[in-house]
mmCIF file of C-alpha atoms in Angstrom:
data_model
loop_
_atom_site.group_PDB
_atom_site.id
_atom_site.type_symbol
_atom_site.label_atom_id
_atom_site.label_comp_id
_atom_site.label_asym_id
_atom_site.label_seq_id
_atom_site.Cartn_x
_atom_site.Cartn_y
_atom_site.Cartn_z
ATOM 1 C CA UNK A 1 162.497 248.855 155.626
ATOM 2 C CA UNK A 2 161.168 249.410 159.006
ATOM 3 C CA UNK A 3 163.993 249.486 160.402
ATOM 4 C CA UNK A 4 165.755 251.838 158.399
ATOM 5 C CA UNK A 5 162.810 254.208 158.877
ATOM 6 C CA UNK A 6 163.302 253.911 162.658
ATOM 7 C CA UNK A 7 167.078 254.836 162.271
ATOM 8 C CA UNK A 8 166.345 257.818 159.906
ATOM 9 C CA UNK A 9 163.606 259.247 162.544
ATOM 10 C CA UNK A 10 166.499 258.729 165.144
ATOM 11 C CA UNK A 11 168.954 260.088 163.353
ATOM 12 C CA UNK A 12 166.781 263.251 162.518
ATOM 13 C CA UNK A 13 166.090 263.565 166.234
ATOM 14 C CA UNK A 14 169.898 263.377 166.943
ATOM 15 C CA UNK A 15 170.003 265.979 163.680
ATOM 16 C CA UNK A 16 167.626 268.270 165.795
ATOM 17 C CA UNK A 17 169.161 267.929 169.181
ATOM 18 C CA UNK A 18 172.259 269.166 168.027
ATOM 19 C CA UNK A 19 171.386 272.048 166.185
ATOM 20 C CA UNK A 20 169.317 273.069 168.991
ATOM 21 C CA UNK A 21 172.538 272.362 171.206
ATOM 22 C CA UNK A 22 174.406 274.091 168.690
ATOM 23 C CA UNK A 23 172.278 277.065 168.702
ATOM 24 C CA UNK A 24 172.064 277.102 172.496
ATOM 25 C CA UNK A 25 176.059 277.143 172.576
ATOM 26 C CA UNK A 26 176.077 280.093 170.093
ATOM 27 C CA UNK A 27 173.573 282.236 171.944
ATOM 28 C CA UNK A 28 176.357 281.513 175.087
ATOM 29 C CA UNK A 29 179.313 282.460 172.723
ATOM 30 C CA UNK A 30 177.450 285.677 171.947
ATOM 31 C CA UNK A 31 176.972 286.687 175.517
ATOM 32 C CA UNK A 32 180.848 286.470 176.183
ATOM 33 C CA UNK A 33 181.828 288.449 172.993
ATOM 34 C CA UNK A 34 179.024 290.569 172.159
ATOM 35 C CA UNK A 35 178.887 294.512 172.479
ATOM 36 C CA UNK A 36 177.611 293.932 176.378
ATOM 37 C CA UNK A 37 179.409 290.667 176.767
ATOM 38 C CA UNK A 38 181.726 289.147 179.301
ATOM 39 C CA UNK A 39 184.932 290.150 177.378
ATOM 40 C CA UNK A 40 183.531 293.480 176.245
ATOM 41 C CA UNK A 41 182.876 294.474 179.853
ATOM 42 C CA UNK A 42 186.759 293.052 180.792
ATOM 43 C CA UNK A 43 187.878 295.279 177.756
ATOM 44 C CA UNK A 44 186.087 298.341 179.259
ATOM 45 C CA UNK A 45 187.546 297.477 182.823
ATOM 46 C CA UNK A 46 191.129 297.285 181.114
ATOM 47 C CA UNK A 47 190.287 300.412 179.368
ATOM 48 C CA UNK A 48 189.561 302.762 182.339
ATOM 49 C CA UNK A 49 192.610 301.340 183.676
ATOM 50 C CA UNK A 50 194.986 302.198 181.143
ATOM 51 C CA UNK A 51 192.904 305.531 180.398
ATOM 52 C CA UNK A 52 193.552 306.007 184.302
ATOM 53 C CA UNK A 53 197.155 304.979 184.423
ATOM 54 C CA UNK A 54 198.220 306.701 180.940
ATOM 55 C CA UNK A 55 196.282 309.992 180.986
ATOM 56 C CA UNK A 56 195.320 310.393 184.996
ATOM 57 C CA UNK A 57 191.817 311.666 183.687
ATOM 58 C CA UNK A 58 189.342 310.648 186.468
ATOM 59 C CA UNK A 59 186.197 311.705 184.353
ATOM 60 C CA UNK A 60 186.487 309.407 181.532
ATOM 61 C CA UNK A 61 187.782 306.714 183.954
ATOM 62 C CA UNK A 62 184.999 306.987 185.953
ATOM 63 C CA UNK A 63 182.520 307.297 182.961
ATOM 64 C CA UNK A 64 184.053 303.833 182.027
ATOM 65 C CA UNK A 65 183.524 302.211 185.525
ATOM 66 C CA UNK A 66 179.661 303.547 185.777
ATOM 67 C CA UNK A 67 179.501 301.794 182.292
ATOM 68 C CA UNK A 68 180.857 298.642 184.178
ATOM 69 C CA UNK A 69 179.272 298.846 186.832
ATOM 70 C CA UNK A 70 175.883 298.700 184.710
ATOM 71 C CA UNK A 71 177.024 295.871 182.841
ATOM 72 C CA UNK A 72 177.869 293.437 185.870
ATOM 73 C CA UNK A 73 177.549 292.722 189.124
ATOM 74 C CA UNK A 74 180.636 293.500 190.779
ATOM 75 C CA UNK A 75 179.948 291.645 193.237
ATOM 76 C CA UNK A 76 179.617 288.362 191.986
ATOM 77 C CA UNK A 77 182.807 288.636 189.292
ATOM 78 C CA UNK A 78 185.903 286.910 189.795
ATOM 79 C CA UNK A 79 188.338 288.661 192.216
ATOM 80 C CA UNK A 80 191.030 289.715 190.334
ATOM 81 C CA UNK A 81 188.051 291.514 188.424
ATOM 82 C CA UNK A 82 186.711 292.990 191.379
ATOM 83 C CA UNK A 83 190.332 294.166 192.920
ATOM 84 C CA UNK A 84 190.355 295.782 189.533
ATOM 85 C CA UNK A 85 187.699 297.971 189.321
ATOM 86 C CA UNK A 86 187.752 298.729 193.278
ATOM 87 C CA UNK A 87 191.192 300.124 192.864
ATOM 88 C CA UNK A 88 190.328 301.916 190.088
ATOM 89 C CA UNK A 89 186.891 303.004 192.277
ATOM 90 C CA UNK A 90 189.417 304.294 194.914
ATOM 91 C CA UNK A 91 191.879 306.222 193.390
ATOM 92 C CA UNK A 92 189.314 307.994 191.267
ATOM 93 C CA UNK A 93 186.396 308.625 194.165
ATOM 94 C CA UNK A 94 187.401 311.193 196.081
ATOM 95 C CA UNK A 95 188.338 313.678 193.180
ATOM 96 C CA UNK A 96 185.544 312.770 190.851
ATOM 97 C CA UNK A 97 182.809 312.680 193.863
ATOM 98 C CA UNK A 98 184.117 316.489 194.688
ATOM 99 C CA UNK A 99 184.089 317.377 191.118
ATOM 100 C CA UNK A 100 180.611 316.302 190.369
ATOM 101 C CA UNK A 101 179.165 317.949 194.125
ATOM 102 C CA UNK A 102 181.128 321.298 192.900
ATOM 103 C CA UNK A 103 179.144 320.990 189.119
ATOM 104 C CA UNK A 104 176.124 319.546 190.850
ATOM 105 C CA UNK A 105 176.024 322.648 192.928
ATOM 106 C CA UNK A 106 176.473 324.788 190.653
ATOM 107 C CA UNK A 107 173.729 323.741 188.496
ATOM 108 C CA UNK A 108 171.501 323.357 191.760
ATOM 109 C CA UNK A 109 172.057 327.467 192.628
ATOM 110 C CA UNK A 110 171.428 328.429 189.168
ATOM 111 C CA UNK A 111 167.930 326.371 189.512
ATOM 112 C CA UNK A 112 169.140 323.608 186.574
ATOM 113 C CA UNK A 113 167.455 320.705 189.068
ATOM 114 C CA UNK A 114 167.782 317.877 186.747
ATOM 115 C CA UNK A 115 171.278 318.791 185.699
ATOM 116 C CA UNK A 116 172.013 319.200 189.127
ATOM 117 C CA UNK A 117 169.994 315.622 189.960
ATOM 118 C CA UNK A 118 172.608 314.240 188.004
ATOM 119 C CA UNK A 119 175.695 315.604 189.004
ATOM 120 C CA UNK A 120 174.690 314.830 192.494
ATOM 121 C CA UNK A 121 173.488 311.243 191.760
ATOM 122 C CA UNK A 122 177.299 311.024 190.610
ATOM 123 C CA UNK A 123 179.048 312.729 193.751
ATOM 124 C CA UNK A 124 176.592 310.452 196.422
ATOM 125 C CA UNK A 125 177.667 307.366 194.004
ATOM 126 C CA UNK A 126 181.540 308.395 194.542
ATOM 127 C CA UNK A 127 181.442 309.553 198.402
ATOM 128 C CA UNK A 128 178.677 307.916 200.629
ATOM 129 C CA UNK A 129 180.108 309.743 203.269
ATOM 130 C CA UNK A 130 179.702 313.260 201.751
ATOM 131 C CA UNK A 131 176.170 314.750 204.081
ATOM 132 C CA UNK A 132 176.020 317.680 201.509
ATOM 133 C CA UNK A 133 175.924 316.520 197.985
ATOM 134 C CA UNK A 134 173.145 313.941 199.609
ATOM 135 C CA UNK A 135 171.028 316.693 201.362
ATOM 136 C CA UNK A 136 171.393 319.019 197.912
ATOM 137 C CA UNK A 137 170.396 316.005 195.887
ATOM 138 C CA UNK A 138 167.531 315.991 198.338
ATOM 139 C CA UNK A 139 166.037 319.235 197.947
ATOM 140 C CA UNK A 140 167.303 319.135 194.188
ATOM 141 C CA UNK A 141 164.470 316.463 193.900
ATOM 142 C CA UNK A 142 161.798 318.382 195.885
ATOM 143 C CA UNK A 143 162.110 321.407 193.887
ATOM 144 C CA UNK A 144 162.017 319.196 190.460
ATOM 145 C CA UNK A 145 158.569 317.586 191.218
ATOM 146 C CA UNK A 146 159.891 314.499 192.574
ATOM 147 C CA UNK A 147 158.836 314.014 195.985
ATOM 148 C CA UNK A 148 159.084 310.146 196.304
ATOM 149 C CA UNK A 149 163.039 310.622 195.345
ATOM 150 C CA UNK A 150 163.148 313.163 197.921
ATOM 151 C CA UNK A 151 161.935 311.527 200.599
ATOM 152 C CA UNK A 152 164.137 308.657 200.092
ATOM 153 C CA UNK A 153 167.212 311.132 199.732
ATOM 154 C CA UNK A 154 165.869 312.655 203.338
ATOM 155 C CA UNK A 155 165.341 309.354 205.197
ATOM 156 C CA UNK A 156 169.096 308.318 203.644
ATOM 157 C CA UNK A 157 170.383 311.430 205.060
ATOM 158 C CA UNK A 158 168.699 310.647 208.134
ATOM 159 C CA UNK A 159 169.731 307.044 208.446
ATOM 160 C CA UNK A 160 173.665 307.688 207.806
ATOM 161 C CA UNK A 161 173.675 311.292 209.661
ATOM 162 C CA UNK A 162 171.396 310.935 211.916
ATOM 163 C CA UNK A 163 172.671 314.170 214.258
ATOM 164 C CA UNK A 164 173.012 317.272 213.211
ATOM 165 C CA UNK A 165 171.579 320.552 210.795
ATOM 166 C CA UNK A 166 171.326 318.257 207.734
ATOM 167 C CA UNK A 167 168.780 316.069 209.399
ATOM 168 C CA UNK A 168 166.765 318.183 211.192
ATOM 169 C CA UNK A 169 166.127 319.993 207.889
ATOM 170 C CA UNK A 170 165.523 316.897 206.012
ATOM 171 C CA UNK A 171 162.880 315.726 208.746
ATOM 172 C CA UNK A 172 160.911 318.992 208.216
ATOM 173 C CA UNK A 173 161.163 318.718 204.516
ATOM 174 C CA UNK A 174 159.826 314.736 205.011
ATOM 175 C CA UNK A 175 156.954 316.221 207.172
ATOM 176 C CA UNK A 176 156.121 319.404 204.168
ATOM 177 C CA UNK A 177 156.359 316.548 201.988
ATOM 178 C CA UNK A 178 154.105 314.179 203.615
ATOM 179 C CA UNK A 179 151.269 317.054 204.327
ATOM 180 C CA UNK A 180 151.089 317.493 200.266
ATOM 181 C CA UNK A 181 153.785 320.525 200.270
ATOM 182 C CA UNK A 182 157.495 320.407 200.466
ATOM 183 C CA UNK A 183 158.773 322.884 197.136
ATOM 184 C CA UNK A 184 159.427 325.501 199.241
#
């Protein structure tokens, strides 16, 4: 009798073990084909491609990247991932990032600063390189109330261009800033 106790309690412990092995392995499953899963996040990737290569529309293929981009770290995915979505990050960059400074400028002259935050944000995310959209995202955040986003647009600025109008500005906005102005 005791014995078949003892294999009872062990064979309730394997019992256990195994659903929580079994639960474990679903929870895993889940992450690979759920809404924000592994495959859902290739699907998106092959969508902005074929969106790209079918339709040429640069908006919604970059609106699919961003949502990529959010989901994983590029960095760290498998190559022919990566090649992927940095071809598709290279064909569309240029015309998107001067699409979203031309919008974001817009909406920065006509005082819409968080609309114009936005737009920016996008251009600066596109084109690194572009000195404008960063130094209008700058003063877009002063002259919403935002200093601390400011100053780290300015010193940005500063850091990748450090010559020129752009940054001399930008170091006498850091310096309003830092006295307790700067939304002027």
């Amino acid at each position: 009798m005791d014995a078949k106790n003892i294999d009872i309690q062990t064979l309730q412990a394997d019992i256990q073990r195994l659903e929580d092995e079994n639960a474990t392995l679903h929870s895993e499953l889940e992450g690979y084909v759920g809404d924000d899963g592994t495959l859902s996040t290739i699907d998106n990737l092959l969508d902005a491609a074929q969106n790209f290569i079918t339709n040429g529309d640069v908006t919604a293929t970059g609106e699919k990247l961003e949502a990529v981009s959010e989901a994983v770290d590029i960095e760290t995915s498998s190559e022919a991932f990566k090649n992927l979505y940095n071809t598709l990050y290279e064909l569309i960059g240029t015309p998107l990032a001067e699409r979203y400074y031309n919008d974001g400028l817009t909406a920065y002259r006509n005082g819409e600063y968080n609309t114009a935050i936005e737009l920016l944000t996008k251009a600066v995310y596109y084109d690194e390189t572009n000195v404008d959209a960063l130094y209008n995202l700058a003063n877009a955040y002063r002259l919403n109330g935002n200093p601390d986003d400011a100053l780290d647009m300015y010193n940005r600025l500063i850091e990748l261009f450090p010559d020129g109008d752009r940054a001399s500005r930008s170091k006498r906005y850091i310096e309003e800033i830092s006295a307790g102005g700067g939304t002027t």
